[in-house]
GROMACS .gro file of C-alpha atoms in nm:
model
  392
    1MET     CA    1  -1.128  -1.079  -0.998
    2SER     CA    2  -1.042  -0.961  -0.645
    3ASN     CA    3  -1.067  -0.610  -0.508
    4GLU     CA    4  -0.771  -0.684  -0.283
    5ILE     CA    5  -0.424  -0.549  -0.353
    6PHE     CA    6  -0.188  -0.827  -0.247
    7ILE     CA    7   0.160  -0.782  -0.101
    8ALA     CA    8   0.409  -1.061  -0.171
    9SER     CA    9   0.768  -1.155  -0.102
   10ARG     CA   10   1.011  -1.266  -0.372
   11GLU     CA   11   0.951  -1.633  -0.290
   12GLN     CA   12   0.574  -1.592  -0.274
   13THR     CA   13   0.581  -1.423  -0.616
   14ARG     CA   14   0.781  -1.710  -0.761
   15GLN     CA   15   0.547  -1.969  -0.609
   16ILE     CA   16   0.231  -1.790  -0.725
   17ASP     CA   17   0.362  -1.771  -1.081
   18TYR     CA   18   0.460  -2.139  -1.072
   19GLU     CA   19   0.118  -2.253  -0.945
   20ALA     CA   20  -0.069  -2.033  -1.193
   21ILE     CA   21   0.127  -2.180  -1.484
   22HIS     CA   22   0.171  -2.543  -1.377
   23SER     CA   23  -0.129  -2.613  -1.150
   24ILE     CA   24  -0.396  -2.383  -1.293
   25LYS     CA   25  -0.254  -2.430  -1.647
   26ILE     CA   26  -0.252  -2.063  -1.749
   27PRO     CA   27   0.023  -2.034  -2.012
   28SER     CA   28   0.297  -1.790  -1.917
   29LEU     CA   29   0.253  -1.607  -2.247
   30VAL     CA   30  -0.114  -1.551  -2.164
   31LEU     CA   31  -0.021  -1.397  -1.829
   32MET     CA   32   0.240  -1.188  -2.006
   33GLU     CA   33  -0.017  -1.063  -2.258
   34HIS     CA   34  -0.255  -0.971  -1.975
   35ALA     CA   35   0.029  -0.781  -1.808
   36ALA     CA   36   0.116  -0.595  -2.128
   37ILE     CA   37  -0.247  -0.493  -2.182
   38LYS     CA   38  -0.276  -0.364  -1.824
   39LEU     CA   39   0.055  -0.179  -1.860
   40LEU     CA   40  -0.066  -0.018  -2.180
   41HIS     CA   41  -0.379   0.110  -2.007
   42SER     CA   42  -0.173   0.234  -1.711
   43ILE     CA   43   0.048   0.466  -1.913
   44PRO     CA   44  -0.045   0.826  -1.828
   45ASP     CA   45  -0.274   0.981  -2.088
   46THR     CA   46  -0.007   1.205  -2.235
   47SER     CA   47   0.119   1.234  -2.589
   48TYR     CA   48   0.474   1.098  -2.594
   49GLN     CA   49   0.695   1.171  -2.890
   50LYS     CA   50   0.916   0.870  -2.829
   51ILE     CA   51   0.900   0.577  -2.585
   52VAL     CA   52   1.212   0.369  -2.530
   53ILE     CA   53   1.183   0.036  -2.347
   54VAL     CA   54   1.504  -0.088  -2.185
   55CYS     CA   55   1.482  -0.466  -2.158
   56GLY     CA   56   1.680  -0.708  -1.945
   57PRO     CA   57   1.761  -1.079  -1.977
   58GLY     CA   58   1.444  -1.249  -1.858
   59ASN     CA   59   1.069  -1.228  -1.834
   60ASN     CA   60   1.075  -0.866  -1.718
   61GLY     CA   61   1.239  -0.788  -2.050
   62ALA     CA   62   0.978  -1.003  -2.224
   63ASP     CA   63   0.704  -0.796  -2.058
   64GLY     CA   64   0.871  -0.486  -2.198
   65MET     CA   65   0.881  -0.629  -2.550
   66ALA     CA   66   0.513  -0.731  -2.528
   67LEU     CA   67   0.430  -0.374  -2.428
   68ALA     CA   68   0.636  -0.243  -2.721
   69ARG     CA   69   0.428  -0.454  -2.960
   70LEU     CA   70   0.098  -0.315  -2.824
   71LEU     CA   71   0.230   0.041  -2.837
   72ALA     CA   72   0.341  -0.006  -3.199
   73LEU     CA   73  -0.003  -0.136  -3.292
   74LYS     CA   74  -0.142   0.192  -3.158
   75GLU     CA   75   0.108   0.376  -3.381
   76GLN     CA   76   0.304   0.504  -3.083
   77PRO     CA   77   0.673   0.568  -3.169
   78VAL     CA   78   0.855   0.304  -2.965
   79SER     CA   79   1.190   0.127  -2.968
   80CYS     CA   80   1.359  -0.141  -2.758
   81ILE     CA   81   1.708  -0.175  -2.613
   82HIS     CA   82   1.798  -0.535  -2.527
   83PRO     CA   83   2.085  -0.759  -2.413
   84SER     CA   84   2.248  -1.022  -2.633
   85MET     CA   85   2.001  -1.286  -2.752
   86ASP     CA   86   2.189  -1.571  -2.584
   87ARG     CA   87   2.068  -1.430  -2.249
   88PHE     CA   88   1.699  -1.426  -2.346
   89SER     CA   89   1.444  -1.641  -2.164
   90ASN     CA   90   1.222  -1.860  -2.381
   91GLU     CA   91   0.935  -1.610  -2.352
   92GLU     CA   92   1.165  -1.321  -2.437
   93LYS     CA   93   1.277  -1.497  -2.755
   94ILE     CA   94   0.913  -1.528  -2.865
   95GLN     CA   95   0.837  -1.164  -2.784
   96PHE     CA   96   1.153  -1.053  -2.964
   97GLU     CA   97   1.053  -1.237  -3.280
   98ALA     CA   98   0.712  -1.067  -3.265
   99ILE     CA   99   0.848  -0.714  -3.237
  100GLN     CA  100   1.092  -0.784  -3.520
  101LYS     CA  101   0.798  -0.885  -3.743
  102LEU     CA  102   0.648  -0.540  -3.672
  103ASP     CA  103   0.977  -0.367  -3.759
  104ILE     CA  104   1.003  -0.209  -3.413
  105PRO     CA  105   1.352  -0.055  -3.388
  106CYS     CA  106   1.577  -0.264  -3.163
  107PHE     CA  107   1.925  -0.181  -3.032
  108LEU     CA  108   2.176  -0.408  -2.862
  109ASN     CA  109   2.262  -0.262  -2.521
  110THR     CA  110   2.633  -0.250  -2.609
  111ASP     CA  111   2.570  -0.046  -2.925
  112PRO     CA  112   2.661   0.324  -2.884
  113ALA     CA  113   2.354   0.408  -3.094
  114ALA     CA  114   2.139   0.269  -2.814
  115PHE     CA  115   2.251   0.545  -2.578
  116VAL     CA  116   2.167   0.803  -2.842
  117GLU     CA  117   1.823   0.644  -2.879
  118LEU     CA  118   1.768   0.665  -2.503
  119GLU     CA  119   1.858   1.034  -2.490
  120GLN     CA  120   1.581   1.110  -2.741
  121ALA     CA  121   1.308   0.951  -2.529
  122ASP     CA  122   1.049   1.153  -2.340
  123MET     CA  123   0.930   0.831  -2.175
  124ILE     CA  124   1.151   0.541  -2.064
  125VAL     CA  125   1.017   0.202  -1.960
  126ASP     CA  126   1.237   0.009  -1.716
  127ALA     CA  127   1.202  -0.359  -1.806
  128LEU     CA  128   1.550  -0.463  -1.695
  129PHE     CA  129   1.497  -0.678  -1.386
  130GLY     CA  130   1.196  -0.802  -1.193
  131SER     CA  131   1.151  -0.913  -0.834
  132GLY     CA  132   1.386  -1.213  -0.860
  133ILE     CA  133   1.712  -1.021  -0.847
  134SER     CA  134   1.900  -1.044  -0.515
  135ARG     CA  135   2.259  -0.941  -0.585
  136PRO     CA  136   2.412  -0.601  -0.666
  137ILE     CA  137   2.375  -0.487  -1.026
  138GLU     CA  138   2.708  -0.435  -1.203
  139GLY     CA  139   2.856  -0.388  -1.548
  140ILE     CA  140   2.651  -0.287  -1.851
  141PHE     CA  141   2.319  -0.303  -1.665
  142ALA     CA  142   2.445  -0.068  -1.394
  143THR     CA  143   2.554   0.166  -1.671
  144TRP     CA  144   2.205   0.161  -1.822
  145ILE     CA  145   2.040   0.232  -1.490
  146GLU     CA  146   2.270   0.528  -1.434
  147ALA     CA  147   2.189   0.652  -1.784
  148ILE     CA  148   1.812   0.626  -1.719
  149ASN     CA  149   1.847   0.820  -1.393
  150SER     CA  150   2.051   1.094  -1.561
  151LEU     CA  151   1.774   1.194  -1.803
  152ASP     CA  152   1.460   1.406  -1.759
  153ALA     CA  153   1.225   1.160  -1.930
  154PHE     CA  154   0.921   1.015  -1.750
  155VAL     CA  155   1.019   0.670  -1.617
  156LEU     CA  156   0.777   0.378  -1.587
  157ALA     CA  157   0.907   0.070  -1.401
  158ILE     CA  158   0.751  -0.266  -1.484
  159ASP     CA  159   0.674  -0.465  -1.167
  160ILE     CA  160   0.957  -0.316  -0.957
  161PRO     CA  161   1.232  -0.057  -1.018
  162SER     CA  162   1.538  -0.248  -1.137
  163GLY     CA  163   1.792  -0.274  -0.857
  164LEU     CA  164   1.543  -0.272  -0.568
  165ASN     CA  165   1.543  -0.574  -0.337
  166ALA     CA  166   1.187  -0.707  -0.352
  167ASP     CA  167   1.190  -0.822   0.011
  168THR     CA  168   1.383  -0.556   0.203
  169GLY     CA  169   1.358  -0.234   0.002
  170GLU     CA  170   1.737  -0.208  -0.011
  171ILE     CA  171   1.909  -0.076  -0.322
  172LEU     CA  172   2.130  -0.340  -0.481
  173GLY     CA  173   2.422  -0.120  -0.579
  174VAL     CA  174   2.225   0.100  -0.819
  175CYS     CA  175   1.852   0.137  -0.880
  176VAL     CA  176   1.615   0.297  -1.128
  177HIS     CA  177   1.430   0.599  -0.989
  178ALA     CA  178   1.082   0.567  -1.136
  179ASP     CA  179   0.802   0.820  -1.166
  180LEU     CA  180   0.546   0.539  -1.186
  181THR     CA  181   0.580   0.172  -1.088
  182ILE     CA  182   0.319  -0.080  -1.204
  183ALA     CA  183   0.346  -0.392  -0.988
  184ILE     CA  184   0.241  -0.705  -1.176
  185ASP     CA  185  -0.019  -0.913  -0.986
  186SER     CA  186   0.100  -0.801  -0.641
  187ILE     CA  187   0.297  -0.526  -0.475
  188LYS     CA  188   0.633  -0.644  -0.343
  189TRP     CA  189   0.727  -0.582   0.020
  190GLY     CA  190   1.041  -0.396  -0.086
  191GLU     CA  191   0.829  -0.137  -0.265
  192LEU     CA  192   0.681  -0.036   0.070
  193LEU     CA  193   0.996  -0.058   0.284
  194ARG     CA  194   1.315   0.147   0.327
  195GLU     CA  195   1.427   0.296  -0.006
  196GLY     CA  196   1.137   0.141  -0.196
  197LYS     CA  197   0.905   0.431  -0.116
  198ASN     CA  198   1.161   0.675  -0.260
  199VAL     CA  199   1.238   0.499  -0.589
  200CYS     CA  200   0.893   0.371  -0.694
  201GLY     CA  201   0.729   0.708  -0.749
  202THR     CA  202   0.355   0.649  -0.775
  203LEU     CA  203   0.294   0.280  -0.699
  204LYS     CA  204   0.005   0.086  -0.851
  205SER     CA  205  -0.069  -0.281  -0.908
  206VAL     CA  206  -0.255  -0.459  -1.187
  207ASP     CA  207  -0.452  -0.785  -1.184
  208ILE     CA  208  -0.335  -1.015  -1.466
  209GLY     CA  209  -0.584  -1.298  -1.413
  210ILE     CA  210  -0.410  -1.505  -1.145
  211PRO     CA  211  -0.676  -1.656  -0.913
  212SER     CA  212  -0.692  -1.478  -0.579
  213PHE     CA  213  -0.677  -1.805  -0.381
  214LEU     CA  214  -0.315  -1.847  -0.490
  215HIS     CA  215  -0.239  -1.544  -0.271
  216ARG     CA  216  -0.353  -1.732   0.041
  217ASP     CA  217  -0.027  -1.660   0.226
  218CYS     CA  218   0.000  -1.295   0.116
  219ALA     CA  219  -0.084  -0.981   0.306
  220SER     CA  220  -0.318  -0.732   0.142
  221LEU     CA  221  -0.320  -0.356   0.119
  222LEU     CA  222  -0.634  -0.168   0.210
  223ASN     CA  223  -0.785   0.024  -0.079
  224LEU     CA  224  -1.117   0.197  -0.136
  225GLU     CA  225  -1.271  -0.076  -0.351
  226TYR     CA  226  -1.182  -0.349  -0.103
  227VAL     CA  227  -1.305  -0.153   0.198
  228ARG     CA  228  -1.634  -0.082   0.022
  229SER     CA  229  -1.674  -0.452  -0.053
  230ILE     CA  230  -1.646  -0.558   0.313
  231PHE     CA  231  -1.825  -0.269   0.484
  232PRO     CA  232  -2.198  -0.329   0.535
  233ARG     CA  233  -2.432  -0.102   0.345
  234ARG     CA  234  -2.630   0.125   0.574
  235ASP     CA  235  -3.007   0.136   0.537
  236PRO     CA  236  -3.086   0.503   0.457
  237PHE     CA  237  -3.392   0.481   0.686
  238SER     CA  238  -3.207   0.330   0.982
  239TYR     CA  239  -3.176   0.499   1.321
  240LYS     CA  240  -2.835   0.594   1.459
  241ASN     CA  241  -2.862   0.341   1.744
  242LYS     CA  242  -2.884   0.066   1.483
  243ASN     CA  243  -2.539   0.147   1.341
  244GLY     CA  244  -2.318   0.083   1.641
  245LYS     CA  245  -2.251   0.264   1.968
  246VAL     CA  246  -1.889   0.333   2.061
  247LEU     CA  247  -1.735   0.471   2.379
  248MET     CA  248  -1.380   0.608   2.354
  249ILE     CA  249  -1.187   0.640   2.681
  250GLY     CA  250  -0.894   0.880   2.692
  251GLY     CA  251  -0.761   1.230   2.726
  252SER     CA  252  -0.608   1.447   2.999
  253ASP     CA  253  -0.565   1.818   3.057
  254GLU     CA  254  -0.219   1.792   2.897
  255MET     CA  255  -0.328   1.595   2.590
  256PRO     CA  256  -0.690   1.663   2.491
  257GLY     CA  257  -0.596   1.656   2.123
  258ALA     CA  258  -0.521   1.282   2.120
  259ILE     CA  259  -0.875   1.175   2.208
  260SER     CA  260  -1.016   1.451   1.985
  261MET     CA  261  -0.834   1.327   1.675
  262ALA     CA  262  -0.919   0.963   1.749
  263ALA     CA  263  -1.288   1.049   1.798
  264ASP     CA  264  -1.293   1.245   1.473
  265ALA     CA  265  -1.161   0.941   1.286
  266CYS     CA  266  -1.412   0.712   1.459
  267PHE     CA  267  -1.702   0.940   1.367
  268HIS     CA  268  -1.602   0.951   1.000
  269SER     CA  269  -1.576   0.572   0.986
  270GLY     CA  270  -1.955   0.564   1.000
  271VAL     CA  271  -2.036   0.482   1.362
  272GLY     CA  272  -2.398   0.546   1.452
  273LEU     CA  273  -2.356   0.694   1.799
  274LEU     CA  274  -2.023   0.809   1.944
  275SER     CA  275  -1.941   0.912   2.300
  276VAL     CA  276  -1.612   1.006   2.466
  277PHE     CA  277  -1.527   0.926   2.827
  278VAL     CA  278  -1.291   1.201   2.944
  279PRO     CA  279  -1.172   1.388   3.254
  280LYS     CA  280  -1.420   1.659   3.352
  281SER     CA  281  -1.175   1.944   3.285
  282ILE     CA  282  -1.158   1.879   2.908
  283GLN     CA  283  -1.524   1.790   2.852
  284MET     CA  284  -1.630   2.143   2.750
  285LEU     CA  285  -1.329   2.177   2.518
  286LEU     CA  286  -1.424   1.860   2.330
  287GLU     CA  287  -1.792   1.952   2.310
  288THR     CA  288  -1.696   2.287   2.158
  289LYS     CA  289  -1.458   2.125   1.913
  290MET     CA  290  -1.683   1.834   1.808
  291SER     CA  291  -2.055   1.901   1.806
  292TYR     CA  292  -2.127   1.551   1.669
  293VAL     CA  293  -1.983   1.367   1.973
  294MET     CA  294  -2.154   1.312   2.307
  295SER     CA  295  -1.934   1.329   2.616
  296LEU     CA  296  -1.912   1.187   2.965
  297GLY     CA  297  -1.704   1.411   3.189
  298VAL     CA  298  -1.590   1.204   3.488
  299PRO     CA  299  -1.398   1.266   3.813
  300GLU     CA  300  -1.031   1.349   3.780
  301GLU     CA  301  -0.720   1.411   3.981
  302ASN     CA  302  -0.448   1.647   3.857
  303GLY     CA  303  -0.609   1.656   3.512
  304ARG     CA  304  -0.622   1.276   3.477
  305PHE     CA  305  -0.882   1.010   3.554
  306SER     CA  306  -0.931   0.952   3.927
  307GLN     CA  307  -1.006   0.618   4.089
  308ASP     CA  308  -1.376   0.713   4.095
  309ALA     CA  309  -1.378   0.718   3.714
  310LEU     CA  310  -1.315   0.342   3.711
  311SER     CA  311  -1.644   0.261   3.884
  312ILE     CA  312  -1.831   0.488   3.641
  313LEU     CA  313  -1.669   0.307   3.347
  314LYS     CA  314  -1.793  -0.027   3.486
  315GLU     CA  315  -2.148   0.104   3.459
  316GLN     CA  316  -2.101   0.179   3.086
  317LEU     CA  317  -1.999  -0.168   2.969
  318ASP     CA  318  -2.349  -0.284   2.878
  319ARG     CA  319  -2.446   0.041   2.709
  320TYR     CA  320  -2.202   0.029   2.415
  321ASP     CA  321  -2.111  -0.212   2.137
  322ALA     CA  322  -1.738  -0.136   2.125
  323PHE     CA  323  -1.469   0.057   2.309
  324SER     CA  324  -1.135   0.223   2.252
  325ILE     CA  325  -0.888   0.321   2.521
  326GLY     CA  326  -0.549   0.486   2.556
  327ASN     CA  327  -0.537   0.814   2.366
  328GLY     CA  328  -0.366   1.081   2.576
  329MET     CA  329  -0.438   0.910   2.910
  330HIS     CA  330  -0.085   0.878   3.054
  331LYS     CA  331   0.055   0.560   3.204
  332TYR     CA  332  -0.059   0.515   3.564
  333ALA     CA  333  -0.258   0.280   3.787
  334VAL     CA  334  -0.607   0.385   3.676
  335THR     CA  335  -0.514   0.345   3.309
  336GLU     CA  336  -0.401  -0.013   3.377
  337GLN     CA  337  -0.721  -0.091   3.568
  338MET     CA  338  -0.940   0.049   3.291
  339VAL     CA  339  -0.756  -0.148   3.022
  340LYS     CA  340  -0.794  -0.472   3.221
  341LEU     CA  341  -1.163  -0.398   3.284
  342LEU     CA  342  -1.238  -0.357   2.913
  343LEU     CA  343  -1.033  -0.659   2.805
  344ALA     CA  344  -1.219  -0.873   3.058
  345SER     CA  345  -1.546  -0.782   2.885
  346ASN     CA  346  -1.705  -0.956   2.588
  347LYS     CA  347  -1.701  -0.637   2.376
  348PRO     CA  348  -1.463  -0.543   2.092
  349VAL     CA  349  -1.182  -0.321   2.222
  350LEU     CA  350  -0.922  -0.108   2.044
  351VAL     CA  351  -0.614  -0.037   2.257
  352ASP     CA  352  -0.387   0.250   2.158
  353ALA     CA  353  -0.109   0.470   2.292
  354ASP     CA  354  -0.083   0.474   2.674
  355GLY     CA  355  -0.307   0.170   2.706
  356LEU     CA  356  -0.068  -0.056   2.514
  357VAL     CA  357   0.196  -0.082   2.785
  358TYR     CA  358  -0.038  -0.294   2.998
  359ILE     CA  359  -0.092  -0.554   2.726
  360LYS     CA  360   0.238  -0.709   2.834
  361LYS     CA  361   0.124  -0.758   3.194
  362GLY     CA  362  -0.014  -1.109   3.177
  363ILE     CA  363  -0.322  -1.040   2.965
  364ASP     CA  364  -0.385  -1.335   2.733
  365LEU     CA  365  -0.556  -1.175   2.434
  366SER     CA  366  -0.600  -1.511   2.263
  367GLN     CA  367  -0.862  -1.602   2.524
  368ARG     CA  368  -1.084  -1.304   2.444
  369LYS     CA  369  -1.406  -1.398   2.266
  370ALA     CA  370  -1.441  -1.052   2.111
  371ASP     CA  371  -1.212  -0.872   1.867
  372THR     CA  372  -0.908  -0.690   2.002
  373ILE     CA  373  -0.730  -0.430   1.789
  374LEU     CA  374  -0.386  -0.295   1.881
  375THR     CA  375  -0.259   0.019   1.704
  376PRO     CA  376   0.102   0.076   1.811
  377HIS     CA  377   0.343   0.310   1.638
  378LEU     CA  378   0.699   0.185   1.578
  379LYS     CA  379   0.833   0.260   1.927
  380GLU     CA  380   0.526   0.115   2.098
  381MET     CA  381   0.555  -0.203   1.889
  382ALA     CA  382   0.922  -0.234   1.981
  383ASP     CA  383   0.831  -0.202   2.349
  384LEU     CA  384   0.558  -0.468   2.317
  385LEU     CA  385   0.805  -0.713   2.165
  386ASP     CA  386   1.107  -0.613   2.376
  387ILE     CA  387   1.321  -0.547   2.069
  388ASP     CA  388   1.497  -0.246   1.923
  389VAL     CA  389   1.288  -0.002   1.722
  390LYS     CA  390   1.538  -0.034   1.434
  391GLU     CA  391   1.440  -0.401   1.401
  392ILE     CA  392   1.076  -0.298   1.363
   0.00000   0.00000   0.00000
């Protein structure tokens, strides 16, 4: 079981499911049962008078029916609304037979009584469509989504809110607005992009037993468990010099806050010894603001680093384990020279803000033997790639 939260596209999701079932030989019904159990445990610990699960024609609907069975076994009042049986997947047919054996109330989605049933729910589970849908939702299913959105009940979406494009985050005509979305196995890119953030509500993912190596082409989302698993444990008797020494270069009289905020984040990441390299005029301000940071106030000109500061920086290269540069510096000749100096070193370097513009000037980062981290915001990334910020 991995601590990573994976992010997958529609095609990656399809391929992962296929390999899990056909290569690893995990039966689809086993994966579905794992999903239903995780969904059951993810339902907020609140006493619901009536849960209605609205199922669609496919395995997302089958997940909903499996959840209905587990809820019924816990004596939770639950009912299902479903499409005509000729649209069921093979797994959905099996799950439907099981919930019928337990006498769980079921309503055809064209039956007027189904709408009455929905109106009585204080929790609605959206099990209409999963990540595979790519065309606008119309007809009876659009009507059901509009009905779900019109009510005050708590809405749980299984895997992805129905009507959300799993790749782009676009709404496909109409979309369920969920209070809680439980992504199955992996979060979908569309849940993080564009309208996805607005319609998912609280977004969580659940591990259903698919081996992590099948996610080899997926991105992953940082989370506390994963970060803890990769960060080294600090010896409680170690000395601060044994836990990394960082020098952060930045700041100006106009923007002292940029280097201050960056240094605060660096300190709380767990660095052993932190120093800031700043123009002399803001040194006292930073020392007053951050008692836990040492400072090097260096020569300046008009509130910015002077040419003399460059030679002082050269003397610091062997004294620190890692560097950052760019916060609040302004774009001018000395900034460019400092960035090139650090990137020519064999030390890890983080380049941010005003330092990023010089990355485009013939610096081949692939030749660096040490790690290089770039932290652009949307506009800075657009400038680095020479494309419009809307494309980013």
